[in-house]
PDB file of C-alpha atoms in Angstrom:
ATOM      1  CA  UNK A   1       0.015  -0.225  -0.095  1.00 76.00           C
ATOM      2  CA  UNK A   2       0.944   3.315  -0.971  1.00 88.00           C
ATOM      3  CA  UNK A   3       1.426   6.203   2.106  1.00 89.00           C
ATOM      4  CA  UNK A   4       0.535   9.459   0.977  1.00 88.00           C
ATOM      5  CA  UNK A   5       2.834  12.211   2.000  1.00 84.00           C
ATOM      6  CA  UNK A   6       1.460  14.780   4.801  1.00 78.00           C
ATOM      7  CA  UNK A   7      -0.864  17.431   3.570  1.00 85.00           C
ATOM      8  CA  UNK A   8      -0.286  19.691   6.569  1.00 87.00           C
ATOM      9  CA  UNK A   9       2.351  20.248   9.239  1.00 85.00           C
ATOM     10  CA  UNK A  10       1.301  22.031  12.276  1.00 89.00           C
ATOM     11  CA  UNK A  11       4.232  24.003  13.926  1.00 90.00           C
ATOM     12  CA  UNK A  12       3.118  25.399  17.124  1.00 92.00           C
ATOM     13  CA  UNK A  13       4.772  28.344  19.374  1.00 92.00           C
ATOM     14  CA  UNK A  14       6.300  25.625  21.991  1.00 94.00           C
ATOM     15  CA  UNK A  15       8.111  24.075  18.898  1.00 93.00           C
ATOM     16  CA  UNK A  16       9.756  27.358  17.723  1.00 93.00           C
ATOM     17  CA  UNK A  17      10.948  28.271  21.271  1.00 95.00           C
ATOM     18  CA  UNK A  18      12.151  24.638  22.037  1.00 95.00           C
ATOM     19  CA  UNK A  19      13.901  24.776  18.599  1.00 93.00           C
ATOM     20  CA  UNK A  20      15.664  28.301  19.468  1.00 95.00           C
ATOM     21  CA  UNK A  21      16.740  26.857  23.074  1.00 93.00           C
ATOM     22  CA  UNK A  22      18.692  24.252  21.527  1.00 89.00           C
ATOM     23  CA  UNK A  23      20.037  26.310  18.729  1.00 89.00           C
ATOM     24  CA  UNK A  24      21.399  28.695  21.160  1.00 89.00           C
ATOM     25  CA  UNK A  25      22.755  25.752  23.463  1.00 85.00           C
ATOM     26  CA  UNK A  26      24.681  24.282  20.555  1.00 80.00           C
ATOM     27  CA  UNK A  27      26.051  28.138  19.426  1.00 79.00           C
ATOM     28  CA  UNK A  28      27.145  28.454  22.966  1.00 79.00           C
ATOM     29  CA  UNK A  29      29.263  25.029  23.203  1.00 71.00           C
ATOM     30  CA  UNK A  30      32.745  25.404  21.519  1.00 65.00           C
ATOM     31  CA  UNK A  31      34.312  23.022  19.154  1.00 67.00           C
ATOM     32  CA  UNK A  32      37.161  21.899  21.550  1.00 72.00           C
ATOM     33  CA  UNK A  33      34.531  21.021  24.278  1.00 78.00           C
ATOM     34  CA  UNK A  34      32.844  18.813  21.519  1.00 79.00           C
ATOM     35  CA  UNK A  35      36.033  17.128  20.223  1.00 81.00           C
ATOM     36  CA  UNK A  36      36.883  16.397  24.411  1.00 85.00           C
ATOM     37  CA  UNK A  37      33.487  14.969  24.940  1.00 84.00           C
ATOM     38  CA  UNK A  38      34.119  12.776  21.304  1.00 87.00           C
ATOM     39  CA  UNK A  39      37.398  11.680  22.385  1.00 88.00           C
ATOM     40  CA  UNK A  40      36.616  10.656  26.085  1.00 88.00           C
ATOM     41  CA  UNK A  41      33.329   9.021  24.398  1.00 89.00           C
ATOM     42  CA  UNK A  42      35.837   6.844  22.282  1.00 93.00           C
ATOM     43  CA  UNK A  43      38.688   6.312  25.095  1.00 90.00           C
ATOM     44  CA  UNK A  44      40.741   8.634  23.018  1.00 89.00           C
ATOM     45  CA  UNK A  45      43.888  10.278  25.145  1.00 85.00           C
ATOM     46  CA  UNK A  46      45.984  12.693  23.154  1.00 78.00           C
ATOM     47  CA  UNK A  47      49.406  13.196  23.971  1.00 78.00           C
ATOM     48  CA  UNK A  48      51.283  16.735  23.602  1.00 73.00           C
ATOM     49  CA  UNK A  49      53.648  16.676  20.784  1.00 68.00           C
ATOM     50  CA  UNK A  50      57.064  17.336  21.574  1.00 62.00           C
ATOM     51  CA  UNK A  51      58.403  20.435  20.393  1.00 63.00           C
ATOM     52  CA  UNK A  52      62.036  20.223  19.861  1.00 66.00           C
ATOM     53  CA  UNK A  53      64.191  17.243  17.828  1.00 63.00           C
ATOM     54  CA  UNK A  54      66.004  15.955  20.901  1.00 63.00           C
ATOM     55  CA  UNK A  55      62.769  15.120  22.389  1.00 60.00           C
ATOM     56  CA  UNK A  56      61.668  13.598  19.433  1.00 59.00           C
ATOM     57  CA  UNK A  57      64.768  11.120  18.947  1.00 65.00           C
ATOM     58  CA  UNK A  58      66.230  11.277  22.288  1.00 64.00           C
ATOM     59  CA  UNK A  59      70.236  12.132  23.178  1.00 63.00           C
ATOM     60  CA  UNK A  60      71.700  10.481  20.307  1.00 61.00           C
ATOM     61  CA  UNK A  61      75.567  10.308  20.542  1.00 60.00           C
ATOM     62  CA  UNK A  62      77.849   8.649  17.992  1.00 58.00           C
TER      63      UNK A  62
END
């Protein structure tokens, strides 16, 4: 049996207020917080990158 598409959608004031509040909450969140949340969820713990070459290779002596 084929279904018809809805002929009318009712948008109530409560729906628009809820949409605006959720939209504001998402705008307030910053990208690093979201990235930290995702990293925590998947169990990833980023390590700081070493800044200089001796820290990368240690003290190599020939």
